[in-house]
Amino acid sequence: MKDTQQEKPLWWHKGIIYQIYPRSFQDSNHDGIGDLNGIIQRLDYLQWLGVSAVWISPIYPSPMADYGYDIADYCAIHPLFGTMDDFDRLLEEIHRRDMKLILDLVPNHTSSEHPWFLESRSSKDNPKRDWYIWKDAKEDGSEPNNWLSVFGGSGWEWDEDTQQYYYHAFLKEQPDLNWRNPEVQEAMFDVMRFWLDKGVDGFRVDVMWHMVKDEELRDNPPNPEYQEHMATYEKLVPAYSTDQPEIHDIVAKMRQVLDAYDERMMIGEIYLPVHRLVTYYGSDNNGAHLPFNFMLVNQDWNARTLSLHIDEYEGAIPPGGWPNWVIGNHDQPRITSRVGYSQAKVAAMLLLTLRGTPTMYYGDEIGMRDVPIPPEEVQDPQGLNMPDKDLSRDPARTPMQWDTSEFSGFSDTKPWLRLPDNFRRVNVEVQKEDEYGMLSYYRRLIRMRQEEPALHIGDYVPVITKGSLLTFIRKHEDRQYLVLLNLSHRPSLFRPEHANYTGTIVLATDPEREGARVEQNISMSGDEGILILLD
Ligand code: GLC
């Protein structure tokens, strides 16, 4: 448990973030790829749904080797997505609806076609040579060290012209910037200012824990837990290529850039264990406002495991730090495909009742599933580079399913990734009419969270239970909610041992239960979640 320190909660404490993968949300210009005007057309939907902020994955000029995470110009818009005027209008329309816009910032690497890299690779004595990580070969001509690329193979690429290797944590088309160089830092801070001056409300910072590397570029140690089915990157523990102590000074500097403006925020994408993750809040909270917490994405879907991890996370957050929770994103299988449709409802209740800012992924609110993509249609480089490992992220990036028309209202032409066979059933239009469907359920949960301070800023109090139930209380002043979630498909009995809870069910996965009084033992169906307002 932790007291709520925020005297005056800001929008990102209270609000709900909705991630849009822009290629797949809404096409407006008939090319089968989503764009900014498409997003504008759907803002009324997002307002109706009740979310507070939109985070949009990269929309900048890019050769699209990694679908926009390889940026060739940080301060412009890719023509596929529209123009800067379209962007300005998007921002204005979002603000007009009292919502916020979070942009994706990718500071770890540029595209190999970014002018900075073109200069850097042009000669060894180019002033921008040191903007990237260049290194001589070892005497035998091999790579400077054993570092691997997340997307398979070596992390080093040989440059024939200048006879050195450069480092890329991801694709060779995504060379890593050298964040030890002050000019690189200043250049990226200017990028941040460019968008902040326009009025964007924050950034989701891509692979924040990768940004600084060991100064001596020491070899990474082997991973004793590696198994064949895992990505080849996992063969080593990235002890020297990620999460270096110097990162915190850099993050603090980025934070200073934001702090020169009102109420702007920074989320860090960080895949690390809890004790390392929380260091990204910075000393005295001078780091990321929200270091992304991927526990609900990574941990086994098991009540005991999750409940332990939730308590551990709550206990690890530094004073003044604010928690957050993520249910899915463009790099992970969708929640429905991971835990099943019925459990996805339980997951939604968990996401929207925990203490901390929730981030949901487009389409989860209608229960979109991972769409099987035939091998010849795979687009994602992670899938293409390691075809035997089933790592393609395409299945979770398919077009939003809006209605029953030929391309589900996403586009009027064949979309860049295929739709699932069931899109005529699973879509926004159909589900709007179904008061028992996923969409209605999500919308009610969202509204409940938005309206009830106990749920958005209240304290978290663990409630000890056994078996398949995950239980906790949220409380603020005299309002207390008991959250009961059954993470199994089979019924279970909530039998409190140390307290007697009486109250009224205000929201349930089966709405028929709502309004009922409960006291003492509470029987739960399989895959059931209930929210009880305690007396
Ligand atoms: C982040 C992004 C992912 C991208 C990678 C490289 O993990 O979420 O989509 O491929 O960074 O930029």
XYZ file of C-alpha atoms and ligand atoms in Angstrom:
547
model
C 0.000 0.000 0.000
C 1.147 3.507 -0.618
C -0.459 6.793 0.213
C -1.427 8.894 -2.732
C 1.140 11.658 -2.710
C -0.293 13.755 -5.473
C -1.768 16.846 -3.874
C -3.192 17.887 -7.162
C -3.420 15.019 -9.601
C -2.500 15.932 -13.166
C -4.173 14.604 -16.309
C -1.706 11.773 -16.717
C -2.255 10.579 -13.139
C -5.999 10.362 -13.573
C -6.334 9.669 -17.265
C -6.451 6.628 -19.506
C -4.022 6.360 -22.435
C -5.093 4.757 -25.724
C -2.380 3.634 -28.142
C -2.986 4.037 -31.850
C -0.841 2.214 -34.384
C -1.345 4.794 -37.147
C -0.965 2.435 -40.108
C -3.910 0.457 -38.825
C -6.441 2.822 -37.285
C -8.223 4.536 -40.165
C -7.347 5.130 -43.798
C -8.737 8.310 -45.341
C -6.861 8.488 -48.663
C -7.623 5.105 -50.208
C -4.176 3.494 -50.001
C -4.975 0.772 -47.467
C -2.773 2.428 -44.837
C -4.060 4.472 -41.923
C -3.285 8.188 -41.711
C -3.715 11.335 -39.624
C -6.947 12.469 -41.258
C -8.279 8.999 -40.573
C -7.496 9.422 -36.887
C -9.256 12.792 -36.915
C -12.368 11.098 -38.327
C -12.376 8.695 -35.400
C -11.792 11.143 -32.560
C -15.495 11.304 -31.745
C -15.372 7.565 -31.195
C -12.464 7.917 -28.774
C -14.301 10.653 -26.943
C -17.394 8.459 -26.768
C -15.239 5.624 -25.444
C -14.013 7.967 -22.726
C -10.226 7.767 -22.947
C -8.131 10.792 -21.966
C -5.051 10.661 -24.138
C -3.916 9.202 -27.405
C -0.385 7.887 -27.960
C 0.421 7.526 -31.642
C 3.287 5.305 -32.808
C 5.767 7.105 -35.152
C 4.343 9.216 -37.976
C 7.613 10.727 -39.234
C 9.363 10.323 -42.601
C 10.871 6.860 -42.608
C 11.991 4.215 -45.098
C 9.727 1.941 -43.002
C 12.326 -0.780 -42.478
C 10.842 -1.087 -38.965
C 7.489 0.489 -39.779
C 8.306 4.002 -38.656
C 10.713 3.215 -35.823
C 13.492 4.038 -38.302
C 13.174 7.802 -38.569
C 14.723 9.865 -41.351
C 13.445 13.256 -40.145
C 12.267 13.873 -36.586
C 10.462 17.109 -37.343
C 8.222 16.252 -40.282
C 5.325 13.977 -41.201
C 5.579 10.978 -43.524
C 3.470 11.668 -46.646
C 1.810 8.286 -46.107
C 0.285 9.722 -42.952
C -0.380 13.237 -44.237
C 1.115 16.697 -43.900
C 2.187 18.965 -41.075
C -1.108 20.832 -41.549
C -2.945 17.576 -40.973
C -0.898 17.065 -37.841
C -1.686 20.559 -36.544
C -5.353 19.933 -37.161
C -5.175 16.573 -35.385
C -3.616 18.191 -32.338
C -6.205 20.940 -32.352
C -9.092 18.487 -32.713
C -7.732 16.335 -29.889
C -7.406 19.340 -27.599
C -10.842 20.605 -28.591
C -12.204 17.353 -27.170
C -10.266 17.831 -23.930
C -7.963 15.001 -24.769
C -4.160 14.898 -24.895
C -1.679 13.801 -27.531
C 1.438 11.783 -26.784
C 3.962 11.310 -29.579
C 6.473 8.528 -29.999
C 10.054 9.747 -29.662
C 12.752 7.387 -30.918
C 16.050 8.786 -29.628
C 18.104 5.586 -29.438
C 18.563 5.250 -33.169
C 17.800 6.960 -36.453
C 17.179 5.511 -39.858
C 20.348 4.756 -41.817
C 18.898 7.275 -44.276
C 18.736 10.113 -41.756
C 21.009 12.966 -42.934
C 22.931 12.698 -39.639
C 23.906 9.133 -40.434
C 24.621 9.848 -44.082
C 27.094 12.471 -42.906
C 28.473 10.287 -40.165
C 29.218 7.399 -42.503
C 30.662 9.648 -45.229
C 34.151 9.694 -43.699
C 36.033 8.992 -40.510
C 36.718 12.662 -39.956
C 33.235 13.955 -40.619
C 32.116 16.178 -37.710
C 29.150 13.851 -37.164
C 31.263 10.662 -37.146
C 31.028 10.500 -33.370
C 27.233 10.937 -33.415
C 26.983 7.174 -33.907
C 28.854 4.228 -32.430
C 31.739 3.452 -34.794
C 34.486 1.019 -33.896
C 37.430 -0.702 -35.575
C 37.300 -4.415 -36.260
C 39.244 -6.726 -34.009
C 42.611 -7.800 -35.399
C 41.078 -10.806 -37.109
C 38.515 -8.559 -38.785
C 35.640 -9.641 -36.567
C 33.109 -7.449 -34.742
C 34.335 -5.218 -31.890
C 32.393 -7.296 -29.348
C 29.703 -10.000 -29.138
C 26.619 -7.771 -28.941
C 23.555 -9.055 -30.771
C 20.732 -7.297 -32.563
C 17.257 -7.613 -31.027
C 16.011 -8.490 -34.506
C 18.522 -11.329 -35.044
C 22.186 -11.619 -35.980
C 25.087 -9.427 -34.944
C 24.570 -5.917 -33.585
C 27.473 -4.697 -35.756
C 27.483 -3.798 -39.420
C 30.663 -3.391 -41.439
C 31.030 -0.217 -43.483
C 33.228 -1.011 -46.468
C 33.909 2.613 -47.388
C 35.258 3.782 -44.052
C 36.484 0.380 -42.807
C 34.733 0.424 -39.436
C 31.745 -1.238 -37.812
C 28.721 0.648 -36.522
C 26.422 -0.625 -33.803
C 22.678 -1.160 -34.227
C 20.611 -2.634 -31.408
C 17.790 -3.263 -33.914
C 18.045 -3.443 -37.726
C 21.169 -2.406 -39.589
C 18.882 0.271 -41.048
C 18.580 1.643 -37.469
C 22.071 2.756 -36.386
C 22.324 3.657 -32.683
C 23.110 7.252 -31.817
C 25.989 7.962 -29.451
C 24.254 9.574 -26.493
C 27.593 10.244 -24.832
C 28.077 12.991 -27.399
C 26.648 16.332 -26.127
C 25.766 17.430 -29.674
C 23.513 14.403 -30.076
C 21.822 15.252 -26.798
C 21.221 18.853 -27.839
C 19.936 17.833 -31.254
C 17.375 15.506 -29.707
C 16.341 18.049 -27.076
C 15.659 20.427 -29.957
C 13.442 17.787 -31.528
C 11.502 17.571 -28.288
C 11.136 21.357 -28.170
C 9.901 21.419 -31.750
C 6.899 19.253 -30.820
C 6.394 20.729 -27.363
C 6.225 24.209 -28.897
C 3.467 22.913 -31.131
C 1.610 21.853 -28.019
C 1.987 18.063 -27.808
C 1.382 16.833 -24.288
C 4.113 14.282 -23.937
C 6.338 11.597 -25.377
C 6.535 7.871 -25.199
C 10.287 7.359 -25.405
C 11.260 4.308 -27.417
C 13.682 1.776 -25.815
C 14.812 4.187 -23.127
C 16.935 1.559 -21.399
C 19.012 1.027 -24.554
C 20.084 4.636 -24.979
C 23.524 4.505 -23.311
C 26.049 1.684 -23.741
C 29.071 0.618 -21.730
C 31.890 3.035 -22.475
C 34.386 0.178 -22.976
C 31.895 -1.844 -25.043
C 32.586 -4.990 -23.008
C 31.223 -8.372 -24.139
C 27.798 -9.360 -22.861
C 27.752 -12.576 -20.789
C 25.909 -15.700 -22.013
C 22.360 -16.250 -20.798
C 22.178 -19.583 -18.948
C 18.401 -19.620 -19.398
C 18.439 -19.415 -23.192
C 16.284 -21.944 -25.043
C 16.073 -22.677 -28.768
C 12.594 -21.198 -29.278
C 13.716 -17.798 -27.949
C 14.918 -14.923 -30.132
C 18.651 -15.235 -30.826
C 19.161 -11.918 -29.003
C 18.318 -13.730 -25.772
C 21.471 -15.851 -26.041
C 23.282 -13.122 -24.133
C 22.371 -11.058 -21.081
C 22.537 -7.433 -22.311
C 24.469 -6.385 -19.216
C 26.729 -3.925 -21.052
C 24.575 -2.860 -23.969
C 21.531 -1.685 -21.947
C 20.536 -0.128 -18.604
C 23.843 1.624 -17.943
C 24.119 3.999 -14.946
C 24.731 7.016 -17.203
C 21.217 6.731 -18.664
C 19.737 8.469 -15.651
C 21.570 11.739 -16.297
C 20.314 11.700 -19.854
C 16.731 11.027 -18.824
C 16.966 13.807 -16.231
C 18.076 16.203 -18.981
C 15.139 15.173 -21.154
C 12.911 15.772 -18.175
C 14.325 19.291 -17.798
C 13.343 19.998 -21.368
C 9.763 18.959 -20.563
C 9.669 20.780 -17.259
C 10.192 24.082 -19.043
C 6.590 23.607 -20.241
C 3.347 23.065 -18.301
C 2.080 19.579 -17.530
C 3.966 17.732 -20.242
C 4.903 14.174 -19.550
C 7.324 11.432 -20.516
C 6.745 7.708 -20.617
C 9.769 5.434 -20.914
C 9.569 2.159 -22.797
C 11.611 -0.065 -20.501
C 11.570 -3.847 -20.352
C 13.372 -4.543 -17.064
C 12.634 -6.313 -13.768
C 10.791 -4.171 -11.223
C 13.803 -3.224 -9.097
C 15.610 -1.887 -12.187
C 12.490 -0.386 -13.757
C 11.735 1.888 -10.823
C 15.185 3.507 -11.026
C 13.851 5.261 -14.150
C 11.664 7.503 -11.995
C 15.025 9.133 -11.286
C 16.427 10.377 -8.018
C 13.846 12.771 -6.538
C 11.525 11.874 -9.405
C 13.599 13.762 -11.933
C 13.313 10.970 -14.515
C 10.451 9.521 -16.519
C 6.957 10.311 -15.214
C 5.874 6.824 -16.165
C 8.418 4.078 -16.777
C 6.152 1.675 -18.646
C 5.244 -1.299 -16.479
C 4.785 -4.377 -18.691
C 3.982 -6.807 -15.914
C 0.495 -7.589 -17.220
C 2.018 -8.331 -20.603
C 4.963 -10.435 -19.382
C 3.917 -12.347 -16.325
C 2.064 -15.653 -16.277
C -1.680 -15.107 -16.138
C -2.063 -16.553 -12.719
C -3.654 -14.915 -9.685
C -0.876 -15.731 -7.236
C 1.939 -14.655 -9.562
C 0.213 -11.424 -10.531
C -0.851 -10.544 -7.036
C 2.726 -10.976 -5.757
C 4.056 -8.844 -8.583
C 1.464 -6.129 -8.080
C 2.381 -5.890 -4.396
C 6.081 -5.918 -5.224
C 5.602 -3.112 -7.752
C 3.476 -1.049 -5.365
C 6.182 -1.461 -2.735
C 9.024 -0.573 -5.107
C 7.668 2.720 -6.455
C 9.648 5.588 -4.924
C 7.830 8.236 -2.887
C 6.173 10.662 -5.270
C 6.361 8.179 -8.158
C 3.156 7.255 -9.950
C 2.401 3.672 -11.127
C 1.141 2.622 -14.554
C -0.116 -0.511 -16.269
C -0.071 -1.731 -19.859
C -2.350 -4.419 -21.283
C -0.937 -4.638 -24.807
C 0.975 -2.844 -27.514
C 2.190 -3.151 -31.097
C 5.074 -5.438 -30.067
C 3.123 -8.016 -28.076
C 0.409 -10.576 -28.734
C -3.024 -9.131 -27.998
C -4.497 -9.811 -24.578
C -7.391 -11.772 -26.104
C -4.929 -14.108 -27.802
C -2.843 -14.489 -24.683
C -5.526 -15.193 -22.097
C -8.682 -15.827 -24.149
C -11.780 -13.719 -24.777
C -13.465 -14.329 -21.417
C -10.314 -13.651 -19.450
C -9.721 -10.527 -21.520
C -12.749 -9.070 -19.730
C -11.154 -9.880 -16.391
C -7.915 -8.332 -17.658
C -9.764 -5.145 -18.633
C -11.218 -4.847 -15.151
C -7.777 -5.391 -13.657
C -6.199 -2.754 -15.924
C -8.901 -0.203 -15.163
C -9.117 -0.725 -11.415
C -5.451 -0.932 -10.448
C -3.743 2.125 -9.000
C -1.841 3.854 -11.781
C -2.295 5.157 -15.294
C -3.690 2.483 -17.640
C -2.546 2.181 -21.254
C -4.801 0.240 -23.582
C -4.133 -0.809 -27.164
C -6.504 0.035 -30.042
C -8.980 -2.751 -30.751
C -8.697 -4.383 -27.353
C -11.959 -2.693 -26.449
C -13.759 -4.820 -29.054
C -11.798 -7.957 -28.211
C -9.739 -8.012 -31.409
C -7.617 -11.138 -31.617
C -4.212 -11.690 -33.193
C -4.848 -12.251 -36.864
C -2.947 -15.149 -38.448
C -0.827 -13.749 -41.293
C 0.247 -16.255 -43.967
C 4.057 -16.457 -44.355
C 4.009 -14.760 -47.756
C 2.210 -11.742 -46.277
C 4.487 -11.198 -43.270
C 5.755 -7.621 -43.094
C 7.421 -7.284 -39.703
C 11.250 -7.505 -39.888
C 11.334 -9.348 -36.572
C 9.158 -12.056 -38.117
C 11.022 -12.085 -41.423
C 14.490 -12.280 -39.860
C 13.687 -15.196 -37.549
C 11.013 -17.075 -39.534
C 11.299 -20.269 -37.475
C 10.582 -18.545 -34.144
C 7.075 -17.221 -34.589
C 8.047 -13.696 -33.573
C 6.207 -11.622 -36.158
C 4.348 -8.706 -34.589
C 1.981 -8.331 -37.555
C -0.867 -10.344 -35.957
C -1.351 -7.623 -33.320
C -1.046 -4.766 -35.844
C -3.991 -5.501 -38.130
C -6.547 -2.858 -39.174
C -9.088 -1.630 -36.657
C -12.427 -3.338 -37.213
C -15.038 -0.610 -37.461
C -18.022 -2.055 -39.325
C -19.393 -4.790 -41.572
C -18.361 -3.297 -44.913
C -15.855 -4.972 -47.223
C -12.729 -3.678 -45.495
C -14.447 -3.181 -42.153
C -14.665 0.595 -42.508
C -10.893 0.860 -42.111
C -10.375 1.577 -45.790
C -12.152 1.289 -49.103
C -9.296 -0.691 -50.585
C -7.293 -3.747 -49.580
C -5.547 -2.967 -46.284
C -1.778 -3.365 -45.757
C -2.426 -6.268 -43.399
C -5.403 -8.568 -43.730
C -8.556 -8.524 -41.613
C -9.669 -11.602 -39.677
C -12.468 -13.792 -41.031
C -14.798 -12.768 -38.223
C -14.572 -8.976 -38.669
C -18.243 -8.713 -39.671
C -19.120 -9.892 -36.181
C -16.288 -8.344 -34.204
C -16.397 -4.638 -34.930
C -17.361 -1.322 -33.361
C -20.636 -0.873 -35.254
C -22.041 -4.257 -34.236
C -20.786 -4.076 -30.680
C -22.221 -0.627 -30.080
C -25.619 -2.299 -30.262
C -24.715 -5.121 -27.908
C -25.046 -4.137 -24.294
C -23.341 -7.382 -23.233
C -20.459 -7.098 -25.681
C -16.848 -6.210 -24.966
C -17.198 -2.626 -26.157
C -20.099 -1.751 -23.866
C -18.284 -3.407 -21.016
C -15.060 -1.486 -21.676
C -16.925 1.768 -22.000
C -18.696 1.308 -18.698
C -15.450 0.377 -16.975
C -13.756 3.433 -18.442
C -16.556 5.707 -17.327
C -16.548 4.217 -13.841
C -12.813 4.742 -13.514
C -12.984 8.283 -14.866
C -15.804 9.306 -12.543
C -14.677 7.653 -9.337
C -11.695 9.185 -7.493
C -11.241 5.983 -5.467
C -10.430 4.252 -8.755
C -8.263 6.872 -10.413
C -6.363 8.367 -7.506
C -7.307 6.187 -4.547
C -4.941 4.063 -2.488
C -4.307 0.427 -3.253
C -4.859 -2.032 -0.406
C -4.018 -5.687 -1.012
C -6.573 -8.254 0.148
C -5.035 -11.640 0.790
C -6.813 -14.541 -0.911
C -5.975 -18.017 -2.117
C -6.407 -19.950 -5.323
C -7.473 -18.328 -8.538
C -8.783 -15.047 -7.118
C -6.984 -11.751 -7.410
C -8.415 -9.272 -4.924
C -7.696 -5.770 -3.700
C -9.345 -2.626 -2.437
C -9.164 0.884 -3.829
C -10.087 3.664 -1.482
C -10.340 7.402 -1.334
C -11.771 9.294 1.608
C -14.899 7.361 2.608
C -15.362 5.438 -0.670
C -13.975 1.931 -0.888
C -14.168 -0.548 -3.728
C -13.414 -4.223 -3.465
C -12.208 -5.736 -6.741
C -12.677 -9.501 -7.138
C -11.228 -11.162 -10.213
C -11.327 -14.850 -10.990
C -8.353 -15.647 -13.194
C -9.493 -19.200 -13.818
C -12.264 -20.593 -16.025
C -13.710 -22.483 -13.065
C -15.881 -21.159 -10.237
C -14.258 -20.053 -7.023
C -15.391 -18.890 -3.599
C -14.193 -15.666 -2.042
C -13.944 -16.490 1.636
C -12.391 -13.536 3.456
C -10.463 -14.693 6.490
C -9.675 -11.515 8.320
C -12.495 -9.141 7.511
C -16.127 -9.015 6.652
C -16.979 -7.192 3.452
C -20.484 -6.009 2.732
C -21.510 -3.890 -0.192
C -23.188 -3.667 -3.566
C -21.952 -4.944 -6.903
C -21.677 -1.911 -9.186
C -20.000 -3.434 -12.219
C -19.535 -7.019 -13.330
C -18.408 -9.056 -16.304
C -21.975 -10.435 -16.202
C -24.090 -7.286 -15.790
C -26.935 -9.409 -14.400
C -25.061 -9.423 -11.133
C -25.015 -5.661 -10.815
C -27.079 -4.124 -8.051
C -26.912 -7.261 -5.914
C -25.894 -7.011 -2.279
C -22.977 -9.125 -1.115
C -21.740 -10.065 2.297
C -19.114 -12.432 3.615
C -18.573 -15.337 1.226
C -19.000 -14.452 -2.426
C -19.199 -17.118 -5.106
C -17.564 -16.299 -8.365
C -18.128 -17.891 -11.757
C -15.174 -18.793 -13.921
C -13.741 -15.797 -15.814
C -15.699 -13.440 -13.632
C -14.770 -10.020 -12.351
C -16.868 -7.894 -10.013
C -16.462 -4.466 -8.570
C -18.130 -3.944 -5.187
C -18.798 -0.593 -3.589
C -18.307 -1.348 0.091
C -20.757 -0.011 2.691
C 10.490 -0.413 -29.596
C 9.241 -0.360 -30.440
C 9.332 -1.433 -31.480
C 10.544 -1.148 -32.351
C 11.800 -1.029 -31.506
C 12.930 -0.433 -32.273
O 10.583 -1.576 -28.869
O 8.119 -0.485 -29.636
O 8.186 -1.515 -32.259
O 10.688 -2.156 -33.290
O 11.610 -0.200 -30.395
O 12.702 0.934 -32.474
